[in-house]
Short mmCIF file of C-alpha atoms and ligand atoms in Angstrom, two decimals:
data_model
loop_
_atom_site.label_atom_id
_atom_site.label_comp_id
_atom_site.label_asym_id
_atom_site.label_seq_id
_atom_site.Cartn_x
_atom_site.Cartn_y
_atom_site.Cartn_z
CA MET C 1174 -18.15 21.67 13.13
CA LYS C 1175 -17.00 21.27 16.71
CA ALA C 1176 -16.05 17.58 16.83
CA VAL C 1177 -14.99 14.70 14.50
CA ARG C 1178 -14.69 10.96 15.12
CA ILE C 1179 -11.92 9.20 13.24
CA ALA C 1180 -12.27 5.49 12.55
CA THR C 1181 -9.12 3.42 12.58
CA ARG C 1182 -7.74 -0.08 12.94
CA GLN C 1183 -5.79 -0.75 16.14
CA SER C 1184 -2.46 -1.75 14.76
CA PRO C 1185 0.33 0.58 15.82
CA LEU C 1186 0.77 1.91 12.18
CA ALA C 1187 -2.95 2.53 11.73
CA LEU C 1188 -3.16 4.37 15.06
CA TRP C 1189 -0.13 6.44 14.16
CA GLN C 1190 -1.70 7.42 10.90
CA ALA C 1191 -5.07 8.26 12.41
CA ARG C 1192 -3.45 10.39 15.17
CA HIS C 1193 -1.31 12.07 12.64
CA VAL C 1194 -4.41 13.17 10.60
CA GLY C 1195 -6.11 14.14 13.87
CA SER C 1196 -3.21 16.43 14.81
CA LEU C 1197 -3.08 17.96 11.34
CA LEU C 1198 -6.83 18.68 11.66
CA THR C 1199 -6.53 20.28 15.13
CA GLN C 1200 -3.62 22.48 13.81
CA LEU C 1201 -5.72 23.57 10.84
CA HIS C 1202 -8.91 24.06 12.87
CA PRO C 1203 -8.06 25.23 16.36
CA GLY C 1204 -10.78 24.20 18.86
CA LEU C 1205 -11.87 21.15 16.89
CA GLU C 1206 -12.32 18.11 19.12
CA VAL C 1207 -10.88 14.91 17.63
CA SER C 1208 -11.79 11.41 18.96
CA PHE C 1209 -10.94 7.94 17.73
CA VAL C 1210 -13.17 4.90 17.03
CA GLU C 1211 -10.82 1.95 17.22
CA MET C 1212 -11.79 -1.30 15.45
CA THR C 1213 -10.43 -4.75 15.00
CA THR C 1214 -11.04 -5.86 11.36
CA ALA C 1215 -11.35 -9.27 9.84
CA GLY C 1216 -7.90 -8.84 8.32
CA ASP C 1217 -6.53 -8.48 11.88
CA ARG C 1218 -8.39 -11.43 13.18
CA PHE C 1219 -7.22 -13.97 10.58
CA LEU C 1220 -3.53 -13.32 10.79
CA ALA C 1221 -2.57 -16.95 10.57
CA ALA C 1222 -3.87 -17.58 7.05
CA PRO C 1223 -2.31 -16.14 3.93
CA LEU C 1224 -4.20 -12.93 3.12
CA SER C 1225 -4.93 -14.01 -0.39
CA THR C 1226 -6.96 -17.03 0.95
CA VAL C 1227 -9.06 -15.16 3.51
CA GLY C 1228 -10.54 -12.53 1.24
CA GLY C 1229 -7.78 -10.12 0.24
CA LYS C 1230 -6.74 -6.65 1.08
CA GLY C 1231 -10.34 -5.30 1.29
CA LEU C 1232 -10.55 -7.09 4.59
CA PHE C 1233 -8.76 -4.26 6.43
CA VAL C 1234 -11.03 -1.65 5.04
CA LYS C 1235 -14.59 -2.94 4.70
CA GLU C 1236 -15.56 -2.83 8.42
CA ILE C 1237 -14.15 0.70 8.76
CA GLU C 1238 -16.14 1.77 5.73
CA GLN C 1239 -19.34 0.28 7.24
CA CYS C 1240 -18.65 2.29 10.37
CA LEU C 1241 -18.65 5.48 8.27
CA LEU C 1242 -21.80 4.47 6.35
CA ASP C 1243 -23.58 3.71 9.65
CA GLY C 1244 -22.65 7.18 11.11
CA ARG C 1245 -20.54 5.73 13.87
CA ALA C 1246 -17.56 7.83 12.68
CA ASP C 1247 -17.11 10.88 10.51
CA LEU C 1248 -13.88 10.03 8.70
CA ALA C 1249 -11.42 7.22 8.32
CA VAL C 1250 -7.70 7.10 7.66
CA HIS C 1251 -6.41 4.20 5.56
CA SER C 1252 -3.18 3.18 3.88
CA LEU C 1253 -4.25 3.75 0.30
CA LYS C 1254 -2.24 0.59 -0.59
CA ASP C 1255 -4.73 -1.55 1.33
CA MET C 1256 -7.71 -0.28 -0.62
CA THR C 1257 -9.30 -2.05 -3.59
CA SER C 1258 -10.00 -0.01 -6.75
CA VAL C 1259 -13.78 0.14 -6.28
CA LEU C 1260 -15.01 2.18 -3.31
CA PRO C 1261 -18.55 1.68 -1.86
CA ALA C 1262 -21.29 3.95 -2.93
CA GLY C 1263 -21.69 6.89 -0.64
CA LEU C 1264 -17.97 7.19 0.39
CA LEU C 1265 -15.14 9.12 -1.19
CA LEU C 1266 -11.44 9.71 -0.77
CA ALA C 1267 -11.91 13.26 0.36
CA ALA C 1268 -8.21 14.07 0.83
CA LEU C 1269 -4.88 12.55 -0.14
CA PRO C 1270 -2.10 14.29 1.79
CA VAL C 1271 1.44 14.62 0.45
CA ARG C 1272 2.84 11.15 -0.20
CA GLU C 1273 5.43 9.63 2.18
CA ASP C 1274 8.45 7.89 0.61
CA PRO C 1275 6.92 5.16 -1.52
CA ARG C 1276 9.97 2.87 -1.66
CA ASP C 1277 10.46 -0.62 -0.14
CA ALA C 1278 13.22 -1.18 2.40
CA LEU C 1279 15.36 -4.28 3.16
CA CYS C 1280 15.55 -4.76 6.92
CA GLY C 1281 18.38 -6.70 8.44
CA PRO C 1282 21.89 -6.18 9.83
CA ALA C 1283 23.66 -2.92 8.86
CA GLY C 1284 25.57 -3.18 5.62
CA LEU C 1285 23.23 -5.81 4.16
CA THR C 1286 22.04 -5.16 0.55
CA ILE C 1287 20.00 -7.27 -1.92
CA GLU C 1288 23.28 -7.76 -3.92
CA ARG C 1289 25.18 -8.92 -0.80
CA LEU C 1290 22.59 -11.52 0.40
CA PRO C 1291 24.37 -14.82 0.33
CA ARG C 1292 23.31 -17.59 -2.12
CA GLY C 1293 20.12 -19.21 -0.97
CA ALA C 1294 19.43 -16.56 1.67
CA ARG C 1295 16.02 -16.59 3.40
CA VAL C 1296 14.14 -13.28 3.03
CA GLY C 1297 10.80 -12.57 4.60
CA THR C 1298 7.83 -10.79 2.96
CA SER C 1299 4.05 -11.19 2.92
CA SER C 1300 3.65 -9.70 -0.52
CA LEU C 1301 3.41 -11.46 -3.86
CA ARG C 1302 4.77 -8.33 -5.55
CA ARG C 1303 7.92 -8.35 -3.36
CA SER C 1304 8.42 -12.03 -3.74
CA CYS C 1305 8.12 -11.80 -7.50
CA ILE C 1306 10.51 -8.87 -7.78
CA LEU C 1307 13.07 -10.43 -5.42
CA ARG C 1308 12.98 -13.84 -7.19
CA ALA C 1309 13.19 -12.22 -10.58
CA ARG C 1310 16.45 -10.55 -9.56
CA ARG C 1311 17.75 -13.32 -7.33
CA PRO C 1312 16.23 -16.75 -8.19
CA ASP C 1313 18.44 -18.40 -5.60
CA LEU C 1314 16.59 -16.64 -2.67
CA GLU C 1315 14.17 -18.46 -0.54
CA ILE C 1316 11.05 -16.35 0.25
CA VAL C 1317 9.56 -16.90 3.73
CA SER C 1318 6.00 -15.63 4.31
CA LEU C 1319 5.71 -13.01 7.07
CA ARG C 1320 2.29 -11.71 8.15
CA GLY C 1321 1.01 -9.34 10.77
CA ASN C 1322 1.79 -5.76 11.66
CA VAL C 1323 5.16 -4.22 11.10
CA GLN C 1324 6.61 -5.03 14.61
CA THR C 1325 5.33 -8.58 14.42
CA ARG C 1326 7.05 -9.15 11.06
CA LEU C 1327 10.32 -7.77 12.37
CA ALA C 1328 10.08 -10.01 15.42
CA ARG C 1329 9.33 -13.04 13.24
CA MET C 1330 12.31 -12.15 11.04
CA ARG C 1331 14.53 -12.49 14.09
CA GLU C 1332 12.82 -15.57 15.50
CA LEU C 1333 13.18 -17.45 12.15
CA GLU C 1334 16.71 -16.13 11.85
CA LEU C 1335 16.02 -14.85 8.37
CA HIS C 1336 18.83 -12.96 6.55
CA GLY C 1337 16.40 -10.01 6.00
CA ALA C 1338 12.90 -8.90 5.32
CA VAL C 1339 11.38 -6.40 2.91
CA LEU C 1340 8.78 -3.88 4.26
CA ALA C 1341 7.48 -0.49 3.18
CA PHE C 1342 9.86 2.36 4.09
CA ALA C 1343 6.81 4.59 4.89
CA GLY C 1344 5.51 2.29 7.65
CA LEU C 1345 8.98 1.93 9.23
CA LYS C 1346 9.56 5.63 9.14
CA ARG C 1347 6.12 6.47 10.72
CA LEU C 1348 6.83 3.98 13.55
CA GLY C 1349 10.35 5.29 14.18
CA LEU C 1350 11.91 2.00 13.08
CA GLU C 1351 14.33 3.41 10.48
CA SER C 1352 17.24 1.89 12.43
CA GLU C 1353 15.94 -1.54 11.24
CA ILE C 1354 16.63 -0.62 7.60
CA ALA C 1355 19.77 -1.93 5.91
CA GLU C 1356 18.98 -0.76 2.40
CA VAL C 1357 16.25 1.44 0.93
CA LEU C 1358 15.45 -0.17 -2.41
CA PRO C 1359 15.35 2.16 -5.37
CA THR C 1360 12.04 2.10 -7.37
CA SER C 1361 14.05 0.87 -10.38
CA LEU C 1362 14.87 -2.33 -8.32
CA SER C 1363 11.67 -2.74 -6.33
CA LEU C 1364 8.69 -1.07 -7.99
CA PRO C 1365 6.26 0.02 -5.23
CA ALA C 1366 2.70 -1.10 -4.85
CA VAL C 1367 -0.11 1.08 -6.12
CA GLY C 1368 -0.73 3.73 -3.54
CA GLN C 1369 2.28 2.85 -1.33
CA GLY C 1370 3.17 5.67 1.07
CA VAL C 1371 -0.18 7.47 0.54
CA LEU C 1372 -2.72 8.10 3.31
CA ALA C 1373 -6.36 8.01 2.17
CA ILE C 1374 -8.78 10.05 4.22
CA GLN C 1375 -12.29 8.87 3.55
CA CYS C 1376 -15.70 10.30 4.50
CA ARG C 1377 -19.30 10.20 3.42
CA THR C 1378 -19.77 11.90 0.01
CA GLU C 1379 -22.81 13.86 1.34
CA ASP C 1380 -20.96 15.17 4.36
CA VAL C 1381 -19.99 18.60 3.13
CA ALA C 1382 -18.93 19.83 6.52
CA VAL C 1383 -16.36 17.09 6.92
CA ARG C 1384 -15.20 17.50 3.32
CA GLY C 1385 -14.63 21.15 4.07
CA LEU C 1386 -12.47 20.32 7.07
CA LEU C 1387 -10.43 17.81 5.01
CA ALA C 1388 -9.96 19.93 1.87
CA PRO C 1389 -6.79 21.73 3.04
CA LEU C 1390 -5.04 18.35 3.55
CA GLU C 1391 -5.26 17.46 -0.17
CA ASP C 1392 -2.10 17.43 -2.22
CA ALA C 1393 -2.72 17.88 -6.00
CA THR C 1394 0.43 16.07 -7.13
CA THR C 1395 -0.34 13.05 -4.96
CA ARG C 1396 -3.84 12.98 -6.43
CA VAL C 1397 -2.50 12.90 -10.00
CA ALA C 1398 -0.07 10.04 -9.22
CA VAL C 1399 -2.77 8.08 -7.45
CA THR C 1400 -5.27 8.60 -10.26
CA ALA C 1401 -2.77 7.01 -12.76
CA GLU C 1402 -1.89 4.17 -10.31
CA ARG C 1403 -5.38 3.32 -9.42
CA ALA C 1404 -6.63 3.39 -13.07
CA PHE C 1405 -3.85 0.92 -13.84
CA MET C 1406 -4.82 -1.39 -10.96
CA ALA C 1407 -8.58 -1.16 -11.88
CA ARG C 1408 -7.84 -2.37 -15.35
CA LEU C 1409 -5.82 -5.34 -14.02
CA GLU C 1410 -7.84 -6.36 -10.99
CA GLY C 1411 -9.53 -9.18 -12.95
CA GLY C 1412 -6.79 -11.42 -11.66
CA CYS C 1413 -5.86 -10.15 -8.34
CA THR C 1414 -3.73 -12.80 -6.87
CA VAL C 1415 -1.07 -11.84 -9.26
CA PRO C 1416 2.06 -9.79 -8.38
CA LEU C 1417 1.27 -6.22 -9.42
CA ALA C 1418 3.35 -3.03 -9.04
CA GLY C 1419 2.58 0.45 -10.23
CA HIS C 1420 4.26 3.78 -9.47
CA ALA C 1421 3.65 7.20 -10.88
CA THR C 1422 5.62 10.48 -10.43
CA VAL C 1423 4.84 13.92 -11.56
CA VAL C 1424 7.47 16.28 -13.02
CA GLY C 1425 6.10 19.72 -13.94
CA GLN C 1426 2.89 19.07 -15.91
CA THR C 1427 3.77 15.50 -16.88
CA VAL C 1428 2.80 12.26 -15.15
CA HIS C 1429 5.12 9.38 -15.66
CA MET C 1430 4.18 5.85 -14.67
CA ARG C 1431 5.91 2.46 -14.49
CA GLY C 1432 4.03 -0.75 -14.04
CA LEU C 1433 4.74 -4.46 -13.71
CA VAL C 1434 2.87 -7.76 -13.66
CA GLY C 1435 4.65 -11.02 -12.93
CA ARG C 1436 4.37 -14.64 -12.08
CA PRO C 1437 4.48 -15.18 -8.30
CA ASP C 1438 7.82 -17.07 -8.61
CA GLY C 1439 9.42 -14.31 -10.67
CA THR C 1440 10.05 -16.54 -13.68
CA LYS C 1441 8.27 -14.06 -15.89
CA VAL C 1442 7.81 -10.26 -15.40
CA VAL C 1443 6.15 -7.92 -17.92
CA GLU C 1444 7.11 -4.32 -17.35
CA GLY C 1445 6.31 -0.99 -19.08
CA GLU C 1446 6.11 2.75 -18.79
CA ARG C 1447 3.94 5.57 -20.05
CA SER C 1448 3.80 9.37 -19.71
CA GLY C 1449 1.30 12.04 -20.48
CA PRO C 1450 0.04 15.45 -19.38
CA VAL C 1451 -1.28 15.48 -15.74
CA GLU C 1452 -4.90 16.02 -16.85
CA THR C 1453 -4.67 12.63 -18.63
CA ALA C 1454 -3.47 10.64 -15.57
CA LEU C 1455 -6.36 8.20 -15.78
CA ALA C 1456 -5.73 7.44 -19.37
CA VAL C 1457 -2.00 7.02 -18.75
CA GLY C 1458 -2.64 4.33 -16.10
CA ASP C 1459 -5.29 2.62 -18.25
CA ALA C 1460 -3.09 2.68 -21.43
CA LEU C 1461 -0.16 1.24 -19.49
CA ALA C 1462 -2.28 -1.64 -18.28
CA GLU C 1463 -3.50 -2.28 -21.78
CA ASP C 1464 0.07 -2.29 -23.00
CA LEU C 1465 1.11 -4.87 -20.37
CA LEU C 1466 -1.91 -7.06 -21.06
CA ALA C 1467 -1.02 -7.14 -24.75
CA ARG C 1468 2.59 -8.07 -23.97
CA GLY C 1469 1.91 -11.07 -21.74
CA ALA C 1470 0.19 -9.91 -18.61
CA ALA C 1471 -3.08 -11.27 -19.85
CA ASP C 1472 -1.45 -14.77 -19.94
CA ILE C 1473 -0.20 -14.32 -16.38
CA LEU C 1474 -3.62 -13.22 -15.14
CA ARG C 1475 -5.20 -16.17 -16.84
CA ASP C 1476 -2.79 -18.66 -15.25
CA PHE C 1477 -2.51 -17.13 -11.77
CA GLY C 1478 -5.58 -14.95 -11.32
CA ARG C 1479 -8.14 -15.92 -8.68
CA ALA C 1480 -11.10 -14.10 -7.07
CA SER C 1481 -9.43 -12.47 -4.15
CA ALA C 1482 -6.84 -9.75 -3.76
CA PRO C 1483 -3.31 -10.19 -2.31
CA GLU C 1484 -1.61 -7.97 0.12
CA SER C 1485 0.74 -5.74 -1.84
N1 PBG A 89 0.26 -4.12 3.74
C1 PBG A 89 0.33 -3.45 5.07
C2 PBG A 89 0.76 -2.07 4.78
N2 PBG A 89 -0.09 -1.12 4.34
C3 PBG A 89 0.56 0.02 4.19
C4 PBG A 89 1.87 -0.19 4.74
C5 PBG A 89 2.91 0.81 4.79
C6 PBG A 89 2.55 2.22 4.70
C7 PBG A 89 2.22 2.77 3.34
O1 PBG A 89 2.48 2.12 2.27
O2 PBG A 89 1.62 3.87 3.31
C8 PBG A 89 2.02 -1.53 5.13
C9 PBG A 89 3.18 -2.19 5.66
C10 PBG A 89 4.09 -2.80 4.70
O3 PBG A 89 3.77 -3.04 3.57
O4 PBG A 89 5.31 -2.95 5.08
#
């Protein structure tokens, strides 16, 4: 292959991620020509409405996938976190590179921590998961909805004079915005979203040439963690406007996963964990979902689940 076209959204984070994969590919395959097909997706066009009411996280991904299916591009780079558990026929996640730091980060003035937020502080986030987790820990906090790309959210945080805002560490790091971070939240405090920090490189299943180019970017450990996390999400997606968190790590030959389902206001949180050999990653995620369902997640899904998926 002499040239590949990479489909991407036009947000600064999406462009950074696509260019990053483009440069990894040219390092691996000297002489390969890389070009970019930049798209504005429905998710980018309806920024004013809460994501859960305009069709969910699949919105950022569907048009890019159609671009691949139509042959207008050869591969796409997504944030795995933005992808639903079912992929369209004919496409696959050909490579999952080494995961970036999956933790959430509290942005705001230096020295700020979740513990030090004053009573009744106003904290920005666009995610049901982050709202639920914050409120469960600090019921006095007022959660203010922040939408849009990373820079837009930080600008809104200042405009609205919020005390702070919670964003993904990975996105801030990629954009060189680490100086905005006051506290990186441990996963024990803020359990990450399924797939957070992982880049998903997608192509047509039948395109063996592109699959060959992408193969060296694959990280086996990331694949194991993602397999557990996405099995967990798939089992729970029946009610997808519900706060959901799931994070797996691999130590030696064991995959360990924690998961959480909660009420949006944080008044109830069902949490659990599960471990098993790496070859059983799918069963680990699935069994953890079953366990949470049996211990109260099914009630939460029944009360708060709707047809569309939230941003996580
Ligand atoms: N929901 C938007 C989104 N999708 C992926 C990331 C961060 C990068 C990643 O998780 O890989 C972000 C920004 C955020 O949540 O702050």
